[in-house]
Amino acid sequence: METTRERVDEFLRRWCFPSGPLVATYGNNLYILGDRKTVGSLLFVLGVGMMIYGTSYWKREVLAGRWWHDRDKAIIFLTGMVPSTLAAVYMNNPALSDRSPDGKLTSGDYSFLTWVLMWTWLGLAWGTQERDPKDFSFGELPDRLKRAARDRIWSNFAGLGAAVLVIRAQFYEVYKAPVISIALTLAVAAFVLLHKTHARVRKLCTRVHTDVQALLRDLDELARAKEDDTDKKIDAALRSWDTLRLDLCAGIDTGYLVGMPFVPPSALQELEMKVLDAIRSGRLTLAAVSGADEELRALQAACADRLDPLA
C-alpha cells in the first residue's frame, strides 16, 4: 500500500516533467531580456532540474510499453505535454499569434515545430525501448531489430532538427554565416549517426550469430562427450553462454542506457534457464536441449539478413 510520502512524490514527479520546460523557458526569457539575469539563470536551472526529477516517473508509468494503447497513459500524456508545449511556444514567442498586414504569421513561425521535434526526440529516445508483449516470441525479433534502428534514427534526426531551429532562432540575425555552417554540420552529423546506427545493428547481429553458432557446437560436443570429458565440455558450453548473454544484453541501437536491449529481459531470463538446465544436465538428450535449441536457432534466423563481418 502506498504511503502518503510515496503518493506526494509520484504527484510531484508527474507534474514536474511537463512543468519544467515552462519554468526553464520563462527563466531563459528573463535572462535574454537582461533585466534579471540572475533570477533567469536560477529559474532555467530549476526547470531543467524539474524535468530530470520527473523523468523516472514518466519513463516508468507513461512512456514505457505500448502507452498509446493505454487510455490512462494517453490521457496523462495529453493533459501534461500538450498544454505544456503550447504554453512554452507562446512564452518563447508571444508574437506567434500576431499577424502581419498581408495575413501571414510574423517571425518565429518555427517555434511550434521546434517543440514538436524536441518532444519527438525525447519520446523516441526514452519511450520506446520496451514495446513488446510480456509473452515475447523470438520469431518477433526481426521486427524488434527494425524498430530499434528506425526509432533511434528518427530520434536523432528530430533532436538535431530541434537544435538547428533553436540555434537559428537565437543567433541567425547576428551570426548568419556561422549559423548556416553549424546547421550544415549538424545535417551531416545526422547522416553519420544514421550510418553508425545501422553499422551497430549489423555488427551486433554478426556477433550474436557467431556466438550462437559457437554455443550450439559446444552443446553438440557435450552431447557426444565421453564420461571423463563431460566436465570440460560443460565448462566450454558455459563460457559460450556467458559470451552470448553479454551480446543479448547489449543495446541494439546505442550503447547508452536509453538503448533497446537485443531481447527483452524477461525473454533473456527464460532463455538462460533453458540453456543452463540443458548444460547442467550433463550428457544431453534431445528433450534436454530442444527448448533452448529452437530459440537459439530463431536468434540466428533473425540475424541472418544483417550479417556483416567487416562492420
CSV table of C-alpha atoms in Angstrom, one decimal:
chain,number,residue,atom,x,y,z
A,1,MET,CA,0.0,0.0,0.0
A,2,GLU,CA,1.3,3.4,-1.0
A,3,THR,CA,2.3,5.8,1.8
A,4,THR,CA,1.5,9.5,1.8
A,5,ARG,CA,5.1,10.3,1.0
A,6,GLU,CA,5.1,8.0,-2.0
A,7,ARG,CA,1.8,9.5,-3.3
A,8,VAL,CA,3.2,13.0,-2.9
A,9,ASP,CA,6.5,12.0,-4.6
A,10,GLU,CA,4.6,10.4,-7.5
A,11,PHE,CA,2.4,13.5,-7.9
A,12,LEU,CA,5.4,15.8,-8.0
A,13,ARG,CA,7.3,13.7,-10.5
A,14,ARG,CA,4.2,13.5,-12.7
A,15,TRP,CA,3.8,17.3,-13.0
A,16,CYS,CA,7.4,18.4,-12.7
A,17,PHE,CA,8.3,16.8,-16.0
A,18,PRO,CA,5.8,18.9,-18.2
A,19,SER,CA,6.2,22.0,-15.9
A,20,GLY,CA,10.0,22.0,-16.1
A,21,PRO,CA,10.1,23.4,-19.7
A,22,LEU,CA,7.8,26.2,-18.8
A,23,VAL,CA,10.0,27.3,-15.8
A,24,ALA,CA,13.1,26.9,-17.9
A,25,THR,CA,11.6,28.9,-20.8
A,26,TYR,CA,10.5,31.7,-18.5
A,27,GLY,CA,13.9,31.8,-16.9
A,28,ASN,CA,15.6,31.9,-20.4
A,29,ASN,CA,13.4,34.8,-21.4
A,30,LEU,CA,14.3,36.8,-18.3
A,31,TYR,CA,17.9,36.2,-19.0
A,32,ILE,CA,17.6,37.3,-22.6
A,33,LEU,CA,15.8,40.5,-21.7
A,34,GLY,CA,18.7,41.3,-19.4
A,35,ASP,CA,16.7,42.9,-16.5
A,36,ARG,CA,17.0,39.9,-14.1
A,37,LYS,CA,19.7,37.6,-15.4
A,38,THR,CA,20.5,36.1,-12.1
A,39,VAL,CA,16.8,35.1,-11.4
A,40,GLY,CA,16.5,33.9,-15.0
A,41,SER,CA,19.6,31.7,-14.7
A,42,LEU,CA,18.3,30.2,-11.5
A,43,LEU,CA,14.8,29.5,-13.0
A,44,PHE,CA,16.4,27.9,-16.0
A,45,VAL,CA,18.5,25.6,-13.9
A,46,LEU,CA,15.4,24.9,-11.7
A,47,GLY,CA,13.3,24.0,-14.8
A,48,VAL,CA,15.9,21.6,-16.1
A,49,GLY,CA,16.2,20.0,-12.6
A,50,MET,CA,12.4,19.6,-12.5
A,51,MET,CA,12.5,17.7,-15.8
A,52,ILE,CA,15.2,15.4,-14.6
A,53,TYR,CA,13.4,14.8,-11.3
A,54,GLY,CA,10.2,13.8,-13.2
A,55,THR,CA,11.8,11.7,-15.9
A,56,SER,CA,11.8,8.5,-13.9
A,57,TYR,CA,8.0,8.6,-13.3
A,58,TRP,CA,7.2,9.3,-17.0
A,59,LYS,CA,9.6,6.7,-18.3
A,60,ARG,CA,8.2,4.1,-15.9
A,61,GLU,CA,4.5,4.9,-15.8
A,62,VAL,CA,3.7,6.7,-19.0
A,63,LEU,CA,6.2,6.2,-21.9
A,64,ALA,CA,7.1,2.5,-21.1
A,65,GLY,CA,5.2,-0.1,-23.1
A,66,ARG,CA,2.6,0.5,-25.7
A,67,TRP,CA,1.4,3.6,-23.9
A,68,TRP,CA,-0.7,5.0,-26.8
A,69,HIS,CA,-2.9,1.9,-26.5
A,70,ASP,CA,-3.4,2.6,-22.7
A,71,ARG,CA,-6.2,5.1,-22.2
A,72,ASP,CA,-4.9,6.3,-18.8
A,73,LYS,CA,-1.4,6.7,-20.0
A,74,ALA,CA,-2.6,8.6,-23.1
A,75,ILE,CA,-4.7,10.9,-21.0
A,76,ILE,CA,-1.7,11.7,-18.7
A,77,PHE,CA,0.5,12.4,-21.8
A,78,LEU,CA,-2.1,14.7,-23.5
A,79,THR,CA,-3.0,16.6,-20.3
A,80,GLY,CA,0.7,17.1,-19.4
A,81,MET,CA,2.5,17.6,-22.7
A,82,VAL,CA,0.1,19.3,-25.0
A,83,PRO,CA,-0.7,22.3,-22.7
A,84,SER,CA,3.0,22.5,-21.7
A,85,THR,CA,4.1,22.6,-25.4
A,86,LEU,CA,1.5,25.2,-26.3
A,87,ALA,CA,2.3,27.4,-23.3
A,88,ALA,CA,6.1,27.1,-24.0
A,89,VAL,CA,5.6,28.1,-27.6
A,90,TYR,CA,3.6,31.2,-26.5
A,91,MET,CA,6.1,32.2,-23.8
A,92,ASN,CA,9.0,31.8,-26.1
A,93,ASN,CA,7.5,33.8,-28.9
A,94,PRO,CA,4.3,35.8,-28.0
A,95,ALA,CA,4.3,37.3,-31.5
A,96,LEU,CA,3.4,34.0,-32.9
A,97,SER,CA,-0.3,34.9,-32.6
A,98,ASP,CA,0.1,38.3,-34.3
A,99,ARG,CA,-0.3,38.6,-38.0
A,100,SER,CA,1.3,41.0,-40.4
A,101,PRO,CA,-0.8,43.2,-42.8
A,102,ASP,CA,-0.6,40.6,-45.6
A,103,GLY,CA,-2.2,37.9,-43.3
A,104,LYS,CA,1.0,35.8,-42.8
A,105,LEU,CA,2.5,34.9,-39.5
A,106,THR,CA,5.3,37.1,-38.2
A,107,SER,CA,8.8,35.9,-37.5
A,108,GLY,CA,9.2,32.9,-35.3
A,109,ASP,CA,7.0,30.6,-37.3
A,110,TYR,CA,9.2,27.6,-36.3
A,111,SER,CA,8.6,27.7,-32.5
A,112,PHE,CA,5.9,25.1,-32.5
A,113,LEU,CA,7.9,22.9,-34.9
A,114,THR,CA,10.9,23.2,-32.5
A,115,TRP,CA,8.9,21.9,-29.6
A,116,VAL,CA,7.3,19.1,-31.7
A,117,LEU,CA,10.8,17.9,-32.7
A,118,MET,CA,12.0,18.2,-29.1
A,119,TRP,CA,9.2,16.0,-27.7
A,120,THR,CA,9.6,13.6,-30.6
A,121,TRP,CA,13.3,13.3,-29.8
A,122,LEU,CA,12.6,12.7,-26.1
A,123,GLY,CA,9.7,10.3,-26.8
A,124,LEU,CA,11.6,8.1,-29.2
A,125,ALA,CA,14.8,8.2,-27.2
A,126,TRP,CA,13.3,7.3,-23.9
A,127,GLY,CA,9.8,6.0,-24.5
A,128,THR,CA,10.1,3.1,-27.0
A,129,GLN,CA,12.7,0.8,-25.6
A,130,GLU,CA,10.1,-1.9,-24.5
A,131,ARG,CA,7.0,-2.1,-26.6
A,132,ASP,CA,6.9,-5.9,-26.9
A,133,PRO,CA,4.3,-8.0,-25.0
A,134,LYS,CA,5.3,-10.0,-22.0
A,135,ASP,CA,5.0,-13.3,-23.9
A,136,PHE,CA,7.7,-12.2,-26.3
A,137,SER,CA,8.4,-14.7,-29.1
A,138,PHE,CA,11.8,-15.0,-30.7
A,139,GLY,CA,10.0,-15.0,-34.0
A,140,GLU,CA,9.2,-11.3,-33.4
A,141,LEU,CA,12.9,-10.5,-33.1
A,142,PRO,CA,13.4,-9.2,-36.7
A,143,ASP,CA,10.6,-6.6,-36.2
A,144,ARG,CA,12.3,-5.6,-32.9
A,145,LEU,CA,15.6,-5.0,-34.7
A,146,LYS,CA,14.0,-2.9,-37.4
A,147,ARG,CA,12.0,-0.9,-34.9
A,148,ALA,CA,15.0,-0.2,-32.7
A,149,ALA,CA,17.1,1.1,-35.6
A,150,ARG,CA,14.2,3.1,-37.0
A,151,ASP,CA,13.2,4.8,-33.7
A,152,ARG,CA,16.9,5.7,-33.0
A,153,ILE,CA,17.4,7.2,-36.4
A,154,TRP,CA,14.2,9.3,-36.2
A,155,SER,CA,15.1,10.4,-32.7
A,156,ASN,CA,18.5,11.6,-33.8
A,157,PHE,CA,17.0,13.5,-36.8
A,158,ALA,CA,14.4,15.1,-34.5
A,159,GLY,CA,16.9,16.1,-31.9
A,160,LEU,CA,19.4,17.6,-34.4
A,161,GLY,CA,16.5,19.3,-36.2
A,162,ALA,CA,15.3,20.9,-32.9
A,163,ALA,CA,18.9,22.0,-32.2
A,164,VAL,CA,19.2,23.7,-35.6
A,165,LEU,CA,15.9,25.6,-35.1
A,166,VAL,CA,16.9,26.7,-31.6
A,167,ILE,CA,20.3,28.0,-32.9
A,168,ARG,CA,18.6,29.7,-35.8
A,169,ALA,CA,16.1,31.5,-33.5
A,170,GLN,CA,18.8,32.7,-31.1
A,171,PHE,CA,21.7,33.6,-33.4
A,172,TYR,CA,20.7,33.8,-37.0
A,173,GLU,CA,20.1,37.6,-37.1
A,174,VAL,CA,23.6,38.3,-35.7
A,175,TYR,CA,25.8,35.4,-36.9
A,176,LYS,CA,24.3,34.3,-40.2
A,177,ALA,CA,27.3,32.6,-41.7
A,178,PRO,CA,28.3,30.6,-38.5
A,179,VAL,CA,24.7,29.5,-38.0
A,180,ILE,CA,24.4,28.2,-41.6
A,181,SER,CA,27.8,26.4,-41.2
A,182,ILE,CA,26.6,24.8,-37.9
A,183,ALA,CA,23.3,23.8,-39.5
A,184,LEU,CA,25.1,22.1,-42.4
A,185,THR,CA,27.4,20.4,-39.9
A,186,LEU,CA,24.5,19.0,-37.9
A,187,ALA,CA,22.8,17.8,-41.1
A,188,VAL,CA,25.9,15.9,-42.0
A,189,ALA,CA,26.1,14.6,-38.4
A,190,ALA,CA,22.5,13.2,-38.7
A,191,PHE,CA,23.5,11.1,-41.7
A,192,VAL,CA,26.7,10.0,-39.9
A,193,LEU,CA,24.6,8.8,-37.0
A,194,LEU,CA,22.2,7.0,-39.4
A,195,HIS,CA,25.2,5.1,-40.8
A,196,LYS,CA,26.6,4.3,-37.3
A,197,THR,CA,23.2,3.1,-36.1
A,198,HIS,CA,22.9,0.6,-39.0
A,199,ALA,CA,26.5,-0.4,-38.6
A,200,ARG,CA,26.0,-1.1,-34.9
A,201,VAL,CA,23.0,-3.3,-35.7
A,202,ARG,CA,24.9,-5.3,-38.3
A,203,LYS,CA,27.9,-5.7,-36.0
A,204,LEU,CA,25.8,-6.8,-33.1
A,205,CYS,CA,23.8,-9.3,-35.3
A,206,THR,CA,27.0,-10.7,-36.6
A,207,ARG,CA,28.3,-11.2,-33.1
A,208,VAL,CA,25.1,-12.8,-31.9
A,209,HIS,CA,25.0,-15.2,-34.9
A,210,THR,CA,28.7,-16.2,-34.4
A,211,ASP,CA,28.3,-16.7,-30.6
A,212,VAL,CA,25.0,-18.7,-31.0
A,213,GLN,CA,26.8,-21.0,-33.5
A,214,ALA,CA,29.7,-21.5,-31.0
A,215,LEU,CA,27.2,-22.4,-28.3
A,216,LEU,CA,25.3,-24.8,-30.5
A,217,ARG,CA,28.6,-26.5,-31.4
A,218,ASP,CA,29.6,-26.8,-27.7
A,219,LEU,CA,26.2,-28.3,-26.9
A,220,ASP,CA,26.7,-30.8,-29.7
A,221,GLU,CA,30.1,-31.7,-28.4
A,222,LEU,CA,28.7,-32.0,-24.9
A,223,ALA,CA,26.1,-34.4,-26.2
A,224,ARG,CA,28.8,-36.6,-27.7
A,225,ALA,CA,31.3,-36.3,-24.9
A,226,LYS,CA,32.7,-39.3,-23.1
A,227,GLU,CA,32.2,-39.7,-19.4
A,228,ASP,CA,35.6,-38.5,-18.4
A,229,ASP,CA,35.4,-35.5,-20.7
A,230,THR,CA,32.0,-34.2,-19.7
A,231,ASP,CA,33.2,-31.6,-17.2
A,232,LYS,CA,35.4,-29.9,-19.7
A,233,LYS,CA,32.6,-29.7,-22.3
A,234,ILE,CA,30.2,-28.3,-19.7
A,235,ASP,CA,32.8,-25.5,-18.9
A,236,ALA,CA,33.2,-24.7,-22.6
A,237,ALA,CA,29.4,-24.5,-23.0
A,238,LEU,CA,29.0,-22.3,-20.0
A,239,ARG,CA,31.7,-19.9,-21.3
A,240,SER,CA,30.0,-19.8,-24.7
A,241,TRP,CA,26.7,-18.9,-23.0
A,242,ASP,CA,28.3,-16.2,-20.9
A,243,THR,CA,29.6,-14.6,-24.1
A,244,LEU,CA,26.3,-14.8,-25.8
A,245,ARG,CA,24.4,-13.5,-22.8
A,246,LEU,CA,26.5,-10.3,-22.9
A,247,ASP,CA,25.6,-9.9,-26.6
A,248,LEU,CA,21.9,-10.2,-25.8
A,249,CYS,CA,22.1,-7.6,-23.0
A,250,ALA,CA,23.7,-5.1,-25.4
A,251,GLY,CA,21.6,-2.2,-26.8
A,252,ILE,CA,20.6,-2.7,-30.4
A,253,ASP,CA,20.6,1.0,-31.4
A,254,THR,CA,23.0,2.5,-28.9
A,255,GLY,CA,25.3,1.6,-26.1
A,256,TYR,CA,23.8,4.1,-23.7
A,257,LEU,CA,21.1,3.4,-21.1
A,258,VAL,CA,18.3,4.6,-23.4
A,259,GLY,CA,19.1,1.8,-25.9
A,260,MET,CA,16.8,-1.1,-26.6
A,261,PRO,CA,18.3,-4.5,-25.4
A,262,PHE,CA,18.7,-7.1,-28.0
A,263,VAL,CA,16.0,-9.2,-26.3
A,264,PRO,CA,13.6,-8.2,-23.5
A,265,PRO,CA,15.0,-9.0,-20.0
A,266,SER,CA,12.1,-11.4,-19.3
A,267,ALA,CA,12.8,-13.4,-22.5
A,268,LEU,CA,16.5,-13.5,-21.8
A,269,GLN,CA,15.8,-14.9,-18.3
A,270,GLU,CA,13.7,-17.6,-19.7
A,271,LEU,CA,16.3,-18.5,-22.4
A,272,GLU,CA,19.0,-18.5,-19.7
A,273,MET,CA,17.1,-21.0,-17.6
A,274,LYS,CA,16.6,-23.3,-20.6
A,275,VAL,CA,20.2,-23.2,-21.7
A,276,LEU,CA,21.6,-23.7,-18.2
A,277,ASP,CA,19.3,-26.5,-17.5
A,278,ALA,CA,20.4,-28.2,-20.7
A,279,ILE,CA,24.1,-27.7,-20.0
A,280,ARG,CA,24.0,-28.8,-16.4
A,281,SER,CA,22.1,-32.0,-17.3
A,282,GLY,CA,25.4,-33.4,-18.4
A,283,ARG,CA,25.0,-35.9,-21.2
A,284,LEU,CA,22.5,-34.1,-23.3
A,285,THR,CA,19.3,-35.7,-24.6
A,286,LEU,CA,17.0,-34.4,-27.3
A,287,ALA,CA,14.5,-33.5,-24.7
A,288,ALA,CA,17.0,-31.6,-22.6
A,289,VAL,CA,18.2,-29.3,-25.4
A,290,SER,CA,15.0,-29.0,-27.5
A,291,GLY,CA,13.6,-26.0,-25.6
A,292,ALA,CA,16.8,-23.9,-25.9
A,293,ASP,CA,17.7,-25.1,-29.4
A,294,GLU,CA,14.6,-23.7,-31.0
A,295,GLU,CA,15.1,-20.3,-29.6
A,296,LEU,CA,18.8,-20.2,-30.3
A,297,ARG,CA,18.1,-21.0,-34.0
A,298,ALA,CA,15.5,-18.3,-34.0
A,299,LEU,CA,18.1,-15.9,-32.9
A,300,GLN,CA,20.3,-16.9,-35.8
A,301,ALA,CA,17.5,-16.6,-38.2
A,302,ALA,CA,16.7,-13.1,-37.0
A,303,CYS,CA,20.3,-12.1,-37.6
A,304,ALA,CA,20.8,-13.8,-40.9
A,305,ASP,CA,19.8,-10.8,-43.1
A,306,ARG,CA,22.1,-8.4,-41.2
A,307,LEU,CA,25.4,-10.2,-41.2
A,308,ASP,CA,28.5,-8.1,-41.9
A,309,PRO,CA,31.8,-9.5,-40.7
A,310,LEU,CA,33.5,-6.2,-41.7
A,311,ALA,CA,31.1,-3.8,-39.9
